[in-house]
PDB file of C-alpha atoms in Angstrom:
ATOM      1  CA  MET A   1      10.045  -3.934   1.250  1.00 43.00           C
ATOM      2  CA  THR A   2       6.493  -5.459   1.469  1.00 52.00           C
ATOM      3  CA  PRO A   3       5.147  -6.579  -1.396  1.00 56.00           C
ATOM      4  CA  ASN A   4       1.859  -4.714  -2.815  1.00 62.00           C
ATOM      5  CA  PRO A   5      -1.357  -6.849  -0.961  1.00 62.00           C
ATOM      6  CA  THR A   6      -3.184  -5.553  -4.156  1.00 65.00           C
ATOM      7  CA  LEU A   7      -0.660  -6.811  -6.388  1.00 63.00           C
ATOM      8  CA  ARG A   8      -0.688 -10.127  -4.126  1.00 78.00           C
ATOM      9  CA  ALA A   9      -4.239 -10.925  -4.293  1.00 79.00           C
ATOM     10  CA  ARG A  10      -3.958 -10.366  -7.796  1.00 84.00           C
ATOM     11  CA  ASP A  11      -1.611 -13.308  -8.035  1.00 85.00           C
ATOM     12  CA  TRP A  12      -3.685 -15.483  -5.580  1.00 83.00           C
ATOM     13  CA  ALA A  13      -6.911 -14.885  -7.755  1.00 85.00           C
ATOM     14  CA  GLN A  14      -4.895 -15.912 -11.022  1.00 88.00           C
ATOM     15  CA  ALA A  15      -4.013 -19.105  -8.968  1.00 86.00           C
ATOM     16  CA  ALA A  16      -7.812 -19.431  -8.434  1.00 86.00           C
ATOM     17  CA  ILE A  17      -8.649 -19.311 -12.047  1.00 89.00           C
ATOM     18  CA  ASP A  18      -5.755 -21.295 -13.344  1.00 90.00           C
ATOM     19  CA  ARG A  19      -7.035 -24.255 -10.722  1.00 87.00           C
ATOM     20  CA  CYS A  20     -10.906 -23.834 -11.653  1.00 88.00           C
ATOM     21  CA  VAL A  21      -9.456 -24.090 -15.696  1.00 92.00           C
ATOM     22  CA  ALA A  22      -7.256 -27.030 -14.852  1.00 91.00           C
ATOM     23  CA  SER A  23     -10.018 -29.207 -13.065  1.00 89.00           C
ATOM     24  CA  GLY A  24     -13.213 -27.806 -14.423  1.00 89.00           C
ATOM     25  CA  ARG A  25     -14.892 -26.873 -11.515  1.00 87.00           C
ATOM     26  CA  ASN A  26     -15.346 -23.965  -9.192  1.00 87.00           C
ATOM     27  CA  ILE A  27     -12.579 -23.033  -7.146  1.00 87.00           C
ATOM     28  CA  LEU A  28     -12.997 -21.301  -3.980  1.00 89.00           C
ATOM     29  CA  LEU A  29     -10.847 -17.964  -3.246  1.00 88.00           C
ATOM     30  CA  SER A  30     -10.280 -17.492   0.174  1.00 89.00           C
ATOM     31  CA  LEU A  31      -8.246 -14.319   1.105  1.00 85.00           C
ATOM     32  CA  SER A  32      -8.189 -13.310   4.899  1.00 84.00           C
ATOM     33  CA  VAL A  33      -7.117  -9.424   5.260  1.00 82.00           C
ATOM     34  CA  PRO A  34      -6.657  -7.191   8.714  1.00 82.00           C
ATOM     35  CA  ILE A  35      -9.353  -4.720   8.712  1.00 82.00           C
ATOM     36  CA  SER A  36      -9.624  -1.601  11.403  1.00 84.00           C
ATOM     37  CA  PRO A  37     -11.952  -2.451  14.121  1.00 82.00           C
ATOM     38  CA  LEU A  38     -16.309  -2.476  13.758  1.00 82.00           C
ATOM     39  CA  ALA A  39     -17.831   0.393  15.240  1.00 84.00           C
ATOM     40  CA  ASP A  40     -20.628  -1.805  15.838  1.00 88.00           C
ATOM     41  CA  PRO A  41     -20.816  -5.197  14.015  1.00 89.00           C
ATOM     42  CA  LEU A  42     -24.804  -5.406  14.630  1.00 89.00           C
ATOM     43  CA  ALA A  43     -25.373  -2.486  12.750  1.00 89.00           C
ATOM     44  CA  LEU A  44     -23.851  -3.983   9.807  1.00 87.00           C
ATOM     45  CA  PHE A  45     -25.553  -6.695  10.081  1.00 88.00           C
ATOM     46  CA  GLU A  46     -29.015  -4.792  10.329  1.00 89.00           C
ATOM     47  CA  ARG A  47     -28.005  -2.615   7.318  1.00 87.00           C
ATOM     48  CA  ALA A  48     -26.549  -5.602   5.201  1.00 85.00           C
ATOM     49  CA  SER A  49     -29.571  -8.429   6.401  1.00 82.00           C
ATOM     50  CA  GLY A  50     -32.187  -5.780   3.677  1.00 81.00           C
ATOM     51  CA  ASN A  51     -30.072  -6.576   1.064  1.00 79.00           C
ATOM     52  CA  GLU A  52     -28.493 -10.314   1.475  1.00 78.00           C
ATOM     53  CA  THR A  53     -30.407 -13.259   1.178  1.00 84.00           C
ATOM     54  CA  HIS A  54     -27.792 -15.394   3.569  1.00 89.00           C
ATOM     55  CA  CYS A  55     -27.130 -13.098   7.022  1.00 90.00           C
ATOM     56  CA  PHE A  56     -25.463 -13.944  10.272  1.00 91.00           C
ATOM     57  CA  LEU A  57     -24.316 -12.628  13.469  1.00 92.00           C
ATOM     58  CA  TRP A  58     -22.610 -14.236  16.394  1.00 92.00           C
ATOM     59  CA  GLN A  59     -21.611 -12.607  19.739  1.00 92.00           C
ATOM     60  CA  HIS A  60     -19.951 -13.579  22.516  1.00 92.00           C
ATOM     61  CA  PRO A  61     -19.677 -10.523  24.543  1.00 90.00           C
ATOM     62  CA  PRO A  62     -17.163 -12.232  27.117  1.00 92.00           C
ATOM     63  CA  GLU A  63     -14.651 -12.874  24.811  1.00 88.00           C
ATOM     64  CA  LEU A  64     -15.696  -9.303  22.935  1.00 85.00           C
ATOM     65  CA  LEU A  65     -15.846 -11.873  19.828  1.00 87.00           C
ATOM     66  CA  SER A  66     -18.360 -10.902  16.951  1.00 90.00           C
ATOM     67  CA  ILE A  67     -18.782 -12.757  13.495  1.00 90.00           C
ATOM     68  CA  VAL A  68     -20.785 -10.952  10.584  1.00 91.00           C
ATOM     69  CA  ALA A  69     -21.340 -12.985   7.604  1.00 91.00           C
ATOM     70  CA  LEU A  70     -22.678 -12.267   4.711  1.00 91.00           C
ATOM     71  CA  GLY A  71     -24.017 -13.975   0.981  1.00 92.00           C
ATOM     72  CA  SER A  72     -23.128 -17.406   0.461  1.00 93.00           C
ATOM     73  CA  ALA A  73     -20.217 -18.399  -1.773  1.00 92.00           C
ATOM     74  CA  ALA A  74     -21.215 -22.443  -0.654  1.00 94.00           C
ATOM     75  CA  ILE A  75     -24.663 -23.809   0.395  1.00 95.00           C
ATOM     76  CA  CYS A  76     -24.723 -27.173   2.019  1.00 95.00           C
ATOM     77  CA  GLU A  77     -27.626 -28.942   3.114  1.00 94.00           C
ATOM     78  CA  ALA A  78     -28.219 -32.413   4.303  1.00 93.00           C
ATOM     79  CA  GLU A  79     -31.068 -34.361   5.907  1.00 91.00           C
ATOM     80  CA  GLY A  80     -31.617 -37.777   8.306  1.00 90.00           C
ATOM     81  CA  ALA A  81     -29.130 -39.108  10.844  1.00 91.00           C
ATOM     82  CA  SER A  82     -25.838 -39.032   8.808  1.00 93.00           C
ATOM     83  CA  ARG A  83     -25.947 -35.215   8.008  1.00 93.00           C
ATOM     84  CA  PHE A  84     -23.119 -34.866  10.182  1.00 94.00           C
ATOM     85  CA  ALA A  85     -20.611 -36.965   7.837  1.00 95.00           C
ATOM     86  CA  ARG A  86     -22.653 -35.709   5.028  1.00 95.00           C
ATOM     87  CA  LEU A  87     -22.088 -32.189   5.915  1.00 95.00           C
ATOM     88  CA  GLY A  88     -18.486 -32.760   6.284  1.00 95.00           C
ATOM     89  CA  GLU A  89     -17.863 -34.130   2.951  1.00 96.00           C
ATOM     90  CA  ALA A  90     -19.836 -31.638   1.067  1.00 95.00           C
ATOM     91  CA  CYS A  91     -17.473 -28.878   3.212  1.00 95.00           C
ATOM     92  CA  ALA A  92     -14.707 -30.962   2.066  1.00 95.00           C
ATOM     93  CA  ASP A  93     -15.526 -30.544  -1.105  1.00 93.00           C
ATOM     94  CA  VAL A  94     -15.685 -26.947  -1.504  1.00 93.00           C
ATOM     95  CA  LEU A  95     -12.155 -26.577   0.344  1.00 92.00           C
ATOM     96  CA  ASP A  96     -10.371 -28.959  -2.100  1.00 89.00           C
ATOM     97  CA  ASN A  97      -8.425 -27.075  -4.364  1.00 83.00           C
ATOM     98  CA  ALA A  98      -8.632 -23.927  -2.662  1.00 88.00           C
ATOM     99  CA  VAL A  99      -6.438 -21.198  -2.653  1.00 87.00           C
ATOM    100  CA  ILE A 100      -6.291 -19.712   0.590  1.00 87.00           C
ATOM    101  CA  GLU A 101      -4.098 -17.280   1.717  1.00 85.00           C
ATOM    102  CA  SER A 102      -4.022 -15.162   5.146  1.00 82.00           C
ATOM    103  CA  MET A 103      -2.219 -11.867   4.133  1.00 77.00           C
ATOM    104  CA  GLY A 104      -1.220 -10.601   7.170  1.00 75.00           C
ATOM    105  CA  ALA A 105      -4.462 -11.728   9.115  1.00 74.00           C
ATOM    106  CA  PRO A 106      -4.538 -12.994  12.588  1.00 73.00           C
ATOM    107  CA  GLU A 107      -4.754 -16.290  12.770  1.00 73.00           C
ATOM    108  CA  PRO A 108      -7.359 -18.547  12.790  1.00 71.00           C
ATOM    109  CA  ALA A 109      -8.145 -17.295   9.518  1.00 78.00           C
ATOM    110  CA  GLY A 110      -9.519 -18.555   6.321  1.00 85.00           C
ATOM    111  CA  PRO A 111     -13.094 -20.103   5.458  1.00 92.00           C
ATOM    112  CA  LEU A 112     -15.467 -20.350   7.928  1.00 91.00           C
ATOM    113  CA  PHE A 113     -18.975 -22.279   7.336  1.00 95.00           C
ATOM    114  CA  VAL A 114     -21.891 -21.398   9.259  1.00 94.00           C
ATOM    115  CA  GLY A 115     -25.021 -22.744   9.956  1.00 92.00           C
ATOM    116  CA  GLY A 116     -27.142 -25.090  12.499  1.00 89.00           C
ATOM    117  CA  PHE A 117     -28.177 -28.817  12.752  1.00 88.00           C
ATOM    118  CA  SER A 118     -31.806 -29.832  13.937  1.00 86.00           C
ATOM    119  CA  PHE A 119     -31.510 -32.052  17.507  1.00 84.00           C
ATOM    120  CA  ASP A 120     -33.816 -34.636  16.474  1.00 83.00           C
ATOM    121  CA  ASP A 121     -33.664 -35.449  12.437  1.00 78.00           C
ATOM    122  CA  ARG A 122     -36.719 -36.873  12.022  1.00 79.00           C
ATOM    123  CA  ALA A 123     -38.707 -33.682  12.851  1.00 78.00           C
ATOM    124  CA  ARG A 124     -40.247 -31.227  10.438  1.00 80.00           C
ATOM    125  CA  PRO A 125     -39.460 -27.508  11.185  1.00 79.00           C
ATOM    126  CA  THR A 126     -42.593 -25.431  11.828  1.00 83.00           C
ATOM    127  CA  GLY A 127     -43.174 -21.376  12.216  1.00 85.00           C
ATOM    128  CA  LYS A 128     -40.253 -19.459  10.982  1.00 79.00           C
ATOM    129  CA  LEU A 129     -38.243 -22.391  10.783  1.00 77.00           C
ATOM    130  CA  LYS A 130     -40.187 -24.321   7.906  1.00 82.00           C
ATOM    131  CA  GLY A 131     -38.637 -25.445   5.434  1.00 81.00           C
ATOM    132  CA  PHE A 132     -34.759 -25.243   6.945  1.00 85.00           C
ATOM    133  CA  PRO A 133     -33.106 -28.977   6.310  1.00 89.00           C
ATOM    134  CA  ALA A 134     -31.824 -30.848   9.507  1.00 89.00           C
ATOM    135  CA  GLY A 135     -28.308 -29.750   8.709  1.00 91.00           C
ATOM    136  CA  LYS A 136     -27.409 -26.463   6.610  1.00 93.00           C
ATOM    137  CA  LEU A 137     -23.875 -24.583   6.395  1.00 95.00           C
ATOM    138  CA  LEU A 138     -22.952 -21.693   4.718  1.00 94.00           C
ATOM    139  CA  LEU A 139     -20.024 -20.429   3.602  1.00 94.00           C
ATOM    140  CA  PRO A 140     -20.132 -17.013   3.401  1.00 93.00           C
ATOM    141  CA  ARG A 141     -19.311 -14.569   0.351  1.00 91.00           C
ATOM    142  CA  LEU A 142     -17.771 -12.001   3.154  1.00 89.00           C
ATOM    143  CA  HIS A 143     -16.703 -12.690   6.826  1.00 89.00           C
ATOM    144  CA  ILE A 144     -15.818 -10.375   9.126  1.00 87.00           C
ATOM    145  CA  VAL A 145     -14.320 -11.916  12.378  1.00 88.00           C
ATOM    146  CA  GLN A 146     -13.687  -9.154  15.200  1.00 86.00           C
ATOM    147  CA  ARG A 147     -11.671 -10.415  18.613  1.00 82.00           C
TER     148      ARG A 147
END
């Protein structure tokens, strides 16, 4: 008999709560579940972008790949020449002690940071990019990967 996915999700949520209480830190809970394919990932992105501060869409049509990411569970930013290493450390810190479960979702599943880096860490962004740091990675509150 297959366990009830809702009950399994509650167990994983309780595990995250227990880790949070024991460590005194915020703990990431990442549950990956299979869902029906989206009819139109772009339409979901367009609808959500009016309500969310952070939205991300990546599509690669030759591979039939779409990633829609909404909201933020964590935001990591860094400046300067060491931005890559510092962001790697910040992301590792977010994932430290995380409760990550793939509940039948195809691999790879789990947390997915999205974001970007400037080519020149000394350049100051202008125009629409004004205010963006030299490196920024965001862990979405919800992301959907469609292959």
